Amino acid sequence: MKIFIDTANLNEIRKAKALGLVDGVTTNPTLLAKEGEEAETLIRKIWEEVKGPVNVEVTGMTCEEMVKEAKVMATWGEEIVIKIPITSEGLKTVKILSSEGIHTNVTLLFSPSQAILAAKAGATYICPFLGRLDDISFNGLELIRQIRAIYSSYPNIETQIIVASIRNPIHVIEAAMLGAEIVTIPPAIIEQMVKHPLTEKGIAQFLEDAKKIGTKK
Ligand code: E4P
């Protein structure tokens, strides 16, 4: 399973990279707005850091607007993936961009039927939003399970699942167990995944005992 980092914060990306965790990055307009830097400049910096897939979202509403925006964004780095919300205009855009070899990610995806359409349009990736479904008391993991089952039934589907909107480490574990190709994880959740109270307790105990045997001052 690949790990993408769900942030536009360069320092956070560098920290995760030092741990060997960055197979790619996902951004959205909200994440970019938090950084207070002009989008193109920041995305170029992120791409230089990652040298892998960097997802950037279009904001146009019509196919024409989205294709125009996407073609500019695609020049911001060598592996820019264009995120496109799932609408009829969005699907048309995916079809056009994928036929031109531009990688796409169908985002804001909340149902298996949307996932079927995205694959049919030729999306490189889809982003089902697990946490936002949980937030409104729907079973987000059930959505991932259904999409995985559908995509696995048709070997000709090449669209990869990026499980998005991750709220806790259990989401990551479950996504991995369901066979998602990618999980995009916010930096704070990575911190949570590293930690375990028994690890901390064990380290403290070993340090204490190491002092008794002269291997720790
Ligand atoms: C990633 O591509 C999504 O935009 C992101 O995971 C959404 O997460 P949120 O629901 O925490 O905003």
PDB file of C-alpha atoms and ligand atoms in Angstrom:
ATOM      1  CA  MET A   1       0.000   0.000   0.000  1.00  0.00           C
ATOM      2  CA  LYS A   2       1.255   3.469  -0.845  1.00  0.00           C
ATOM      3  CA  ILE A   3       1.037   6.411   1.522  1.00  0.00           C
ATOM      4  CA  PHE A   4       0.271   9.897   0.295  1.00  0.00           C
ATOM      5  CA  ILE A   5       0.475  12.845   2.680  1.00  0.00           C
ATOM      6  CA  ASP A   6      -2.722  14.873   2.924  1.00  0.00           C
ATOM      7  CA  THR A   7      -1.301  18.364   3.391  1.00  0.00           C
ATOM      8  CA  ALA A   8       0.128  21.313   1.500  1.00  0.00           C
ATOM      9  CA  ASN A   9       2.519  22.164   4.337  1.00  0.00           C
ATOM     10  CA  LEU A  10       6.102  21.834   3.114  1.00  0.00           C
ATOM     11  CA  ASN A  11       7.587  21.276   6.568  1.00  0.00           C
ATOM     12  CA  GLU A  12       5.128  18.470   7.285  1.00  0.00           C
ATOM     13  CA  ILE A  13       5.904  16.915   3.909  1.00  0.00           C
ATOM     14  CA  ARG A  14       9.645  17.093   4.652  1.00  0.00           C
ATOM     15  CA  LYS A  15       9.117  15.507   8.083  1.00  0.00           C
ATOM     16  CA  ALA A  16       7.139  12.618   6.589  1.00  0.00           C
ATOM     17  CA  LYS A  17       9.708  12.245   3.812  1.00  0.00           C
ATOM     18  CA  ALA A  18      12.473  11.824   6.393  1.00  0.00           C
ATOM     19  CA  LEU A  19      10.491   8.824   7.690  1.00  0.00           C
ATOM     20  CA  GLY A  20      10.321   7.399   4.163  1.00  0.00           C
ATOM     21  CA  LEU A  21       6.584   7.840   4.032  1.00  0.00           C
ATOM     22  CA  VAL A  22       5.856  10.057   1.064  1.00  0.00           C
ATOM     23  CA  ASP A  23       4.764   8.201  -2.064  1.00  0.00           C
ATOM     24  CA  GLY A  24       2.751  11.251  -3.098  1.00  0.00           C
ATOM     25  CA  VAL A  25       0.808  14.252  -1.821  1.00  0.00           C
ATOM     26  CA  THR A  26      -2.842  15.244  -1.951  1.00  0.00           C
ATOM     27  CA  THR A  27      -3.983  18.836  -1.667  1.00  0.00           C
ATOM     28  CA  ASN A  28      -7.300  20.591  -2.046  1.00  0.00           C
ATOM     29  CA  PRO A  29      -8.177  24.304  -2.094  1.00  0.00           C
ATOM     30  CA  THR A  30      -8.772  24.286   1.688  1.00  0.00           C
ATOM     31  CA  LEU A  31      -5.365  22.749   2.441  1.00  0.00           C
ATOM     32  CA  LEU A  32      -3.628  25.161   0.055  1.00  0.00           C
ATOM     33  CA  ALA A  33      -5.467  28.185   1.511  1.00  0.00           C
ATOM     34  CA  LYS A  34      -4.111  27.314   4.990  1.00  0.00           C
ATOM     35  CA  GLU A  35      -0.547  27.853   3.756  1.00  0.00           C
ATOM     36  CA  GLY A  36      -1.113  31.439   2.583  1.00  0.00           C
ATOM     37  CA  GLU A  37       1.114  31.066  -0.469  1.00  0.00           C
ATOM     38  CA  GLU A  38       0.194  31.386  -4.121  1.00  0.00           C
ATOM     39  CA  ALA A  39      -0.886  27.940  -5.378  1.00  0.00           C
ATOM     40  CA  GLU A  40       1.433  27.524  -8.359  1.00  0.00           C
ATOM     41  CA  THR A  41       4.545  28.530  -6.398  1.00  0.00           C
ATOM     42  CA  LEU A  42       3.703  26.191  -3.541  1.00  0.00           C
ATOM     43  CA  ILE A  43       2.773  23.238  -5.733  1.00  0.00           C
ATOM     44  CA  ARG A  44       6.047  23.606  -7.642  1.00  0.00           C
ATOM     45  CA  LYS A  45       7.942  23.529  -4.323  1.00  0.00           C
ATOM     46  CA  ILE A  46       5.965  20.482  -3.166  1.00  0.00           C
ATOM     47  CA  TRP A  47       6.690  18.681  -6.409  1.00  0.00           C
ATOM     48  CA  GLU A  48      10.427  19.406  -6.100  1.00  0.00           C
ATOM     49  CA  GLU A  49      10.324  17.872  -2.611  1.00  0.00           C
ATOM     50  CA  VAL A  50       8.245  14.811  -3.495  1.00  0.00           C
ATOM     51  CA  LYS A  51       9.227  14.019  -7.087  1.00  0.00           C
ATOM     52  CA  GLY A  52       6.103  11.875  -7.221  1.00  0.00           C
ATOM     53  CA  PRO A  53       2.365  12.341  -7.738  1.00  0.00           C
ATOM     54  CA  VAL A  54       1.118  15.694  -6.407  1.00  0.00           C
ATOM     55  CA  ASN A  55      -2.646  16.139  -6.524  1.00  0.00           C
ATOM     56  CA  VAL A  56      -4.083  19.592  -7.288  1.00  0.00           C
ATOM     57  CA  GLU A  57      -7.777  20.355  -7.589  1.00  0.00           C
ATOM     58  CA  VAL A  58      -9.501  22.348 -10.327  1.00  0.00           C
ATOM     59  CA  THR A  59     -12.252  24.761  -9.306  1.00  0.00           C
ATOM     60  CA  GLY A  60     -13.995  25.386 -12.637  1.00  0.00           C
ATOM     61  CA  MET A  61     -17.590  24.242 -12.930  1.00  0.00           C
ATOM     62  CA  THR A  62     -17.781  23.498 -16.657  1.00  0.00           C
ATOM     63  CA  CYS A  63     -15.779  20.951 -18.610  1.00  0.00           C
ATOM     64  CA  GLU A  64     -14.251  23.721 -20.697  1.00  0.00           C
ATOM     65  CA  GLU A  65     -13.091  25.640 -17.613  1.00  0.00           C
ATOM     66  CA  MET A  66     -11.734  22.510 -15.933  1.00  0.00           C
ATOM     67  CA  VAL A  67      -9.806  21.307 -18.989  1.00  0.00           C
ATOM     68  CA  LYS A  68      -8.243  24.759 -19.396  1.00  0.00           C
ATOM     69  CA  GLU A  69      -7.258  24.930 -15.709  1.00  0.00           C
ATOM     70  CA  ALA A  70      -5.981  21.340 -15.696  1.00  0.00           C
ATOM     71  CA  LYS A  71      -3.692  21.901 -18.657  1.00  0.00           C
ATOM     72  CA  VAL A  72      -2.014  24.794 -16.872  1.00  0.00           C
ATOM     73  CA  MET A  73      -1.757  22.932 -13.535  1.00  0.00           C
ATOM     74  CA  ALA A  74      -0.286  19.897 -15.282  1.00  0.00           C
ATOM     75  CA  THR A  75       2.791  21.999 -16.138  1.00  0.00           C
ATOM     76  CA  TRP A  76       3.551  22.781 -12.455  1.00  0.00           C
ATOM     77  CA  GLY A  77       5.550  19.568 -12.044  1.00  0.00           C
ATOM     78  CA  GLU A  78       6.243  16.301 -13.807  1.00  0.00           C
ATOM     79  CA  GLU A  79       3.639  14.195 -11.988  1.00  0.00           C
ATOM     80  CA  ILE A  80       0.784  16.547 -11.295  1.00  0.00           C
ATOM     81  CA  VAL A  81      -2.505  14.700 -10.832  1.00  0.00           C
ATOM     82  CA  ILE A  82      -5.598  16.770 -11.548  1.00  0.00           C
ATOM     83  CA  LYS A  83      -8.331  16.392  -8.935  1.00  0.00           C
ATOM     84  CA  ILE A  84     -11.794  16.788 -10.363  1.00  0.00           C
ATOM     85  CA  PRO A  85     -15.050  16.710  -8.358  1.00  0.00           C
ATOM     86  CA  ILE A  86     -17.522  14.059  -9.490  1.00  0.00           C
ATOM     87  CA  THR A  87     -20.145  15.850 -11.571  1.00  0.00           C
ATOM     88  CA  SER A  88     -21.275  15.269 -15.147  1.00  0.00           C
ATOM     89  CA  GLU A  89     -18.975  18.074 -16.294  1.00  0.00           C
ATOM     90  CA  GLY A  90     -16.217  16.565 -14.172  1.00  0.00           C
ATOM     91  CA  LEU A  91     -16.598  13.154 -15.811  1.00  0.00           C
ATOM     92  CA  LYS A  92     -16.427  14.732 -19.274  1.00  0.00           C
ATOM     93  CA  THR A  93     -13.236  16.451 -18.158  1.00  0.00           C
ATOM     94  CA  VAL A  94     -11.748  13.168 -16.909  1.00  0.00           C
ATOM     95  CA  LYS A  95     -12.511  11.509 -20.223  1.00  0.00           C
ATOM     96  CA  ILE A  96     -10.756  14.275 -22.176  1.00  0.00           C
ATOM     97  CA  LEU A  97      -7.736  14.551 -19.873  1.00  0.00           C
ATOM     98  CA  SER A  98      -7.192  10.810 -19.612  1.00  0.00           C
ATOM     99  CA  SER A  99      -7.264  10.495 -23.409  1.00  0.00           C
ATOM    100  CA  GLU A 100      -4.483  13.103 -23.468  1.00  0.00           C
ATOM    101  CA  GLY A 101      -2.379  11.240 -20.907  1.00  0.00           C
ATOM    102  CA  ILE A 102      -3.020  13.667 -18.018  1.00  0.00           C
ATOM    103  CA  HIS A 103      -3.492  11.819 -14.730  1.00  0.00           C
ATOM    104  CA  THR A 104      -6.776  12.465 -12.948  1.00  0.00           C
ATOM    105  CA  ASN A 105      -8.237  11.912  -9.504  1.00  0.00           C
ATOM    106  CA  VAL A 106     -12.012  11.964  -9.160  1.00  0.00           C
ATOM    107  CA  THR A 107     -12.665  13.518  -5.789  1.00  0.00           C
ATOM    108  CA  LEU A 108     -15.493  14.294  -3.365  1.00  0.00           C
ATOM    109  CA  LEU A 109     -16.679  10.762  -4.056  1.00  0.00           C
ATOM    110  CA  PHE A 110     -19.247   9.360  -1.632  1.00  0.00           C
ATOM    111  CA  SER A 111     -20.984   6.428  -3.361  1.00  0.00           C
ATOM    112  CA  PRO A 112     -20.089   3.198  -5.195  1.00  0.00           C
ATOM    113  CA  SER A 113     -22.118   4.334  -8.193  1.00  0.00           C
ATOM    114  CA  GLN A 114     -19.923   7.423  -8.495  1.00  0.00           C
ATOM    115  CA  ALA A 115     -16.884   5.136  -8.318  1.00  0.00           C
ATOM    116  CA  ILE A 116     -18.204   3.042 -11.221  1.00  0.00           C
ATOM    117  CA  LEU A 117     -18.643   6.148 -13.370  1.00  0.00           C
ATOM    118  CA  ALA A 118     -15.211   7.518 -12.480  1.00  0.00           C
ATOM    119  CA  ALA A 119     -13.532   4.256 -13.519  1.00  0.00           C
ATOM    120  CA  LYS A 120     -15.525   4.174 -16.733  1.00  0.00           C
ATOM    121  CA  ALA A 121     -14.411   7.725 -17.574  1.00  0.00           C
ATOM    122  CA  GLY A 122     -10.797   6.597 -17.213  1.00  0.00           C
ATOM    123  CA  ALA A 123      -9.821   8.148 -13.882  1.00  0.00           C
ATOM    124  CA  THR A 124      -6.299   7.283 -12.750  1.00  0.00           C
ATOM    125  CA  TYR A 125      -7.398   7.558  -9.110  1.00  0.00           C
ATOM    126  CA  ILE A 126     -10.537   8.090  -7.082  1.00  0.00           C
ATOM    127  CA  CYS A 127     -10.743   9.719  -3.655  1.00  0.00           C
ATOM    128  CA  PRO A 128     -13.607   8.295  -1.577  1.00  0.00           C
ATOM    129  CA  PHE A 129     -13.973  10.507   1.514  1.00  0.00           C
ATOM    130  CA  LEU A 130     -14.189   8.093   4.423  1.00  0.00           C
ATOM    131  CA  GLY A 131     -14.171  10.522   7.356  1.00  0.00           C
ATOM    132  CA  ARG A 132     -16.743  12.926   5.993  1.00  0.00           C
ATOM    133  CA  LEU A 133     -19.219  10.036   5.716  1.00  0.00           C
ATOM    134  CA  ASP A 134     -18.459   8.934   9.278  1.00  0.00           C
ATOM    135  CA  ASP A 135     -18.933  12.576  10.341  1.00  0.00           C
ATOM    136  CA  ILE A 136     -22.572  12.401   9.236  1.00  0.00           C
ATOM    137  CA  SER A 137     -23.118   8.936  10.757  1.00  0.00           C
ATOM    138  CA  PHE A 138     -22.775   6.956   7.520  1.00  0.00           C
ATOM    139  CA  ASN A 139     -20.427   3.971   7.395  1.00  0.00           C
ATOM    140  CA  GLY A 140     -17.420   5.262   5.472  1.00  0.00           C
ATOM    141  CA  LEU A 141     -15.598   1.934   5.532  1.00  0.00           C
ATOM    142  CA  GLU A 142     -18.579   0.219   3.939  1.00  0.00           C
ATOM    143  CA  LEU A 143     -18.133   2.559   0.975  1.00  0.00           C
ATOM    144  CA  ILE A 144     -14.485   1.516   0.611  1.00  0.00           C
ATOM    145  CA  ARG A 145     -15.459  -2.173   0.941  1.00  0.00           C
ATOM    146  CA  GLN A 146     -18.066  -1.837  -1.822  1.00  0.00           C
ATOM    147  CA  ILE A 147     -15.778   0.017  -4.207  1.00  0.00           C
ATOM    148  CA  ARG A 148     -12.956  -2.495  -3.603  1.00  0.00           C
ATOM    149  CA  ALA A 149     -15.327  -5.396  -4.338  1.00  0.00           C
ATOM    150  CA  ILE A 150     -16.604  -3.779  -7.535  1.00  0.00           C
ATOM    151  CA  TYR A 151     -13.181  -2.811  -8.867  1.00  0.00           C
ATOM    152  CA  SER A 152     -11.745  -6.233  -7.994  1.00  0.00           C
ATOM    153  CA  SER A 153     -14.522  -7.910  -9.991  1.00  0.00           C
ATOM    154  CA  TYR A 154     -13.312  -6.235 -13.186  1.00  0.00           C
ATOM    155  CA  PRO A 155      -9.597  -6.748 -13.818  1.00  0.00           C
ATOM    156  CA  ASN A 156      -9.701  -4.255 -16.690  1.00  0.00           C
ATOM    157  CA  ILE A 157     -10.410  -1.406 -14.241  1.00  0.00           C
ATOM    158  CA  GLU A 158      -7.082   0.320 -13.659  1.00  0.00           C
ATOM    159  CA  THR A 159      -8.393   3.135 -11.460  1.00  0.00           C
ATOM    160  CA  GLN A 160      -6.654   3.135  -8.080  1.00  0.00           C
ATOM    161  CA  ILE A 161      -8.402   3.850  -4.802  1.00  0.00           C
ATOM    162  CA  ILE A 162      -6.926   6.628  -2.646  1.00  0.00           C
ATOM    163  CA  VAL A 163      -8.750   6.418   0.663  1.00  0.00           C
ATOM    164  CA  ALA A 164      -9.139  10.044   1.775  1.00  0.00           C
ATOM    165  CA  SER A 165     -10.564  12.064   4.642  1.00  0.00           C
ATOM    166  CA  ILE A 166      -8.770   9.927   7.215  1.00  0.00           C
ATOM    167  CA  ARG A 167      -9.693  10.724  10.827  1.00  0.00           C
ATOM    168  CA  ASN A 168      -7.736   8.143  12.863  1.00  0.00           C
ATOM    169  CA  PRO A 169      -5.243   5.237  12.630  1.00  0.00           C
ATOM    170  CA  ILE A 170      -8.062   2.662  12.570  1.00  0.00           C
ATOM    171  CA  HIS A 171      -9.162   4.140   9.246  1.00  0.00           C
ATOM    172  CA  VAL A 172      -5.669   3.489   7.874  1.00  0.00           C
ATOM    173  CA  ILE A 173      -5.603  -0.104   9.161  1.00  0.00           C
ATOM    174  CA  GLU A 174      -9.047  -0.872   7.764  1.00  0.00           C
ATOM    175  CA  ALA A 175      -8.224   0.717   4.393  1.00  0.00           C
ATOM    176  CA  ALA A 176      -5.081  -1.420   4.203  1.00  0.00           C
ATOM    177  CA  MET A 177      -7.011  -4.575   5.131  1.00  0.00           C
ATOM    178  CA  LEU A 178      -9.534  -3.824   2.410  1.00  0.00           C
ATOM    179  CA  GLY A 179      -6.745  -3.611  -0.158  1.00  0.00           C
ATOM    180  CA  ALA A 180      -6.866   0.075  -1.036  1.00  0.00           C
ATOM    181  CA  GLU A 181      -3.883   0.891  -3.238  1.00  0.00           C
ATOM    182  CA  ILE A 182      -3.241   4.196  -1.468  1.00  0.00           C
ATOM    183  CA  VAL A 183      -4.225   5.953   1.745  1.00  0.00           C
ATOM    184  CA  THR A 184      -3.714   9.697   2.022  1.00  0.00           C
ATOM    185  CA  ILE A 185      -2.922  10.525   5.628  1.00  0.00           C
ATOM    186  CA  PRO A 186      -2.866  13.902   7.433  1.00  0.00           C
ATOM    187  CA  PRO A 187       0.427  14.512   9.322  1.00  0.00           C
ATOM    188  CA  ALA A 188      -1.296  14.452  12.748  1.00  0.00           C
ATOM    189  CA  ILE A 189      -2.560  10.914  12.111  1.00  0.00           C
ATOM    190  CA  ILE A 190       0.931   9.754  11.170  1.00  0.00           C
ATOM    191  CA  GLU A 191       2.101  10.974  14.597  1.00  0.00           C
ATOM    192  CA  GLN A 192      -0.685   8.950  16.198  1.00  0.00           C
ATOM    193  CA  MET A 193       0.281   5.864  14.176  1.00  0.00           C
ATOM    194  CA  VAL A 194       3.886   6.029  15.410  1.00  0.00           C
ATOM    195  CA  LYS A 195       2.959   6.195  19.067  1.00  0.00           C
ATOM    196  CA  HIS A 196       1.914   3.453  21.463  1.00  0.00           C
ATOM    197  CA  PRO A 197       1.837   3.804  25.273  1.00  0.00           C
ATOM    198  CA  LEU A 198       3.538   0.417  25.711  1.00  0.00           C
ATOM    199  CA  THR A 199       6.379   1.490  23.397  1.00  0.00           C
ATOM    200  CA  GLU A 200       6.924   4.620  25.493  1.00  0.00           C
ATOM    201  CA  LYS A 201       6.717   2.650  28.732  1.00  0.00           C
ATOM    202  CA  GLY A 202       9.157   0.055  27.365  1.00  0.00           C
ATOM    203  CA  ILE A 203      11.685   2.705  26.287  1.00  0.00           C
ATOM    204  CA  ALA A 204      11.558   4.375  29.730  1.00  0.00           C
ATOM    205  CA  GLN A 205      12.107   1.020  31.466  1.00  0.00           C
ATOM    206  CA  PHE A 206      15.026   0.061  29.196  1.00  0.00           C
ATOM    207  CA  LEU A 207      16.684   3.468  29.720  1.00  0.00           C
ATOM    208  CA  GLU A 208      16.403   3.030  33.459  1.00  0.00           C
ATOM    209  CA  ASP A 209      17.903  -0.458  33.337  1.00  0.00           C
ATOM    210  CA  ALA A 210      20.620   0.585  30.875  1.00  0.00           C
ATOM    211  CA  LYS A 211      21.940   2.983  33.501  1.00  0.00           C
ATOM    212  CA  LYS A 212      22.438  -0.005  35.843  1.00  0.00           C
ATOM    213  CA  ILE A 213      24.616  -1.831  33.319  1.00  0.00           C
ATOM    214  CA  GLY A 214      26.697   1.144  32.208  1.00  0.00           C
ATOM    215  CA  THR A 215      25.375   1.384  28.609  1.00  0.00           C
ATOM    216  CA  LYS A 216      23.550   4.646  29.417  1.00  0.00           C
ATOM    217  CA  LYS A 217      24.928   7.528  31.483  1.00  0.00           C
TER     218      LYS A 217
HETATM  219  C1  E4P B   1      -7.805  14.503  -0.015  1.00  0.00           C
HETATM  220  O1  E4P B   1      -7.526  14.407  -1.149  1.00  0.00           O
HETATM  221  C2  E4P B   1      -9.033  15.114   0.501  1.00  0.00           C
HETATM  222  O2  E4P B   1      -9.228  16.372  -0.052  1.00  0.00           O
HETATM  223  C3  E4P B   1      -8.950  15.164   1.990  1.00  0.00           C
HETATM  224  O3  E4P B   1      -8.551  13.892   2.468  1.00  0.00           O
HETATM  225  C4  E4P B   1     -10.245  15.599   2.634  1.00  0.00           C
HETATM  226  O4  E4P B   1     -10.115  15.468   4.022  1.00  0.00           O
HETATM  227  P1  E4P B   1     -11.093  16.188   5.053  1.00  0.00           P
HETATM  228  O5  E4P B   1     -12.414  15.514   4.998  1.00  0.00           O
HETATM  229  O6  E4P B   1     -10.403  16.011   6.367  1.00  0.00           O
HETATM  230  O7  E4P B   1     -11.163  17.631   4.636  1.00  0.00           O
END
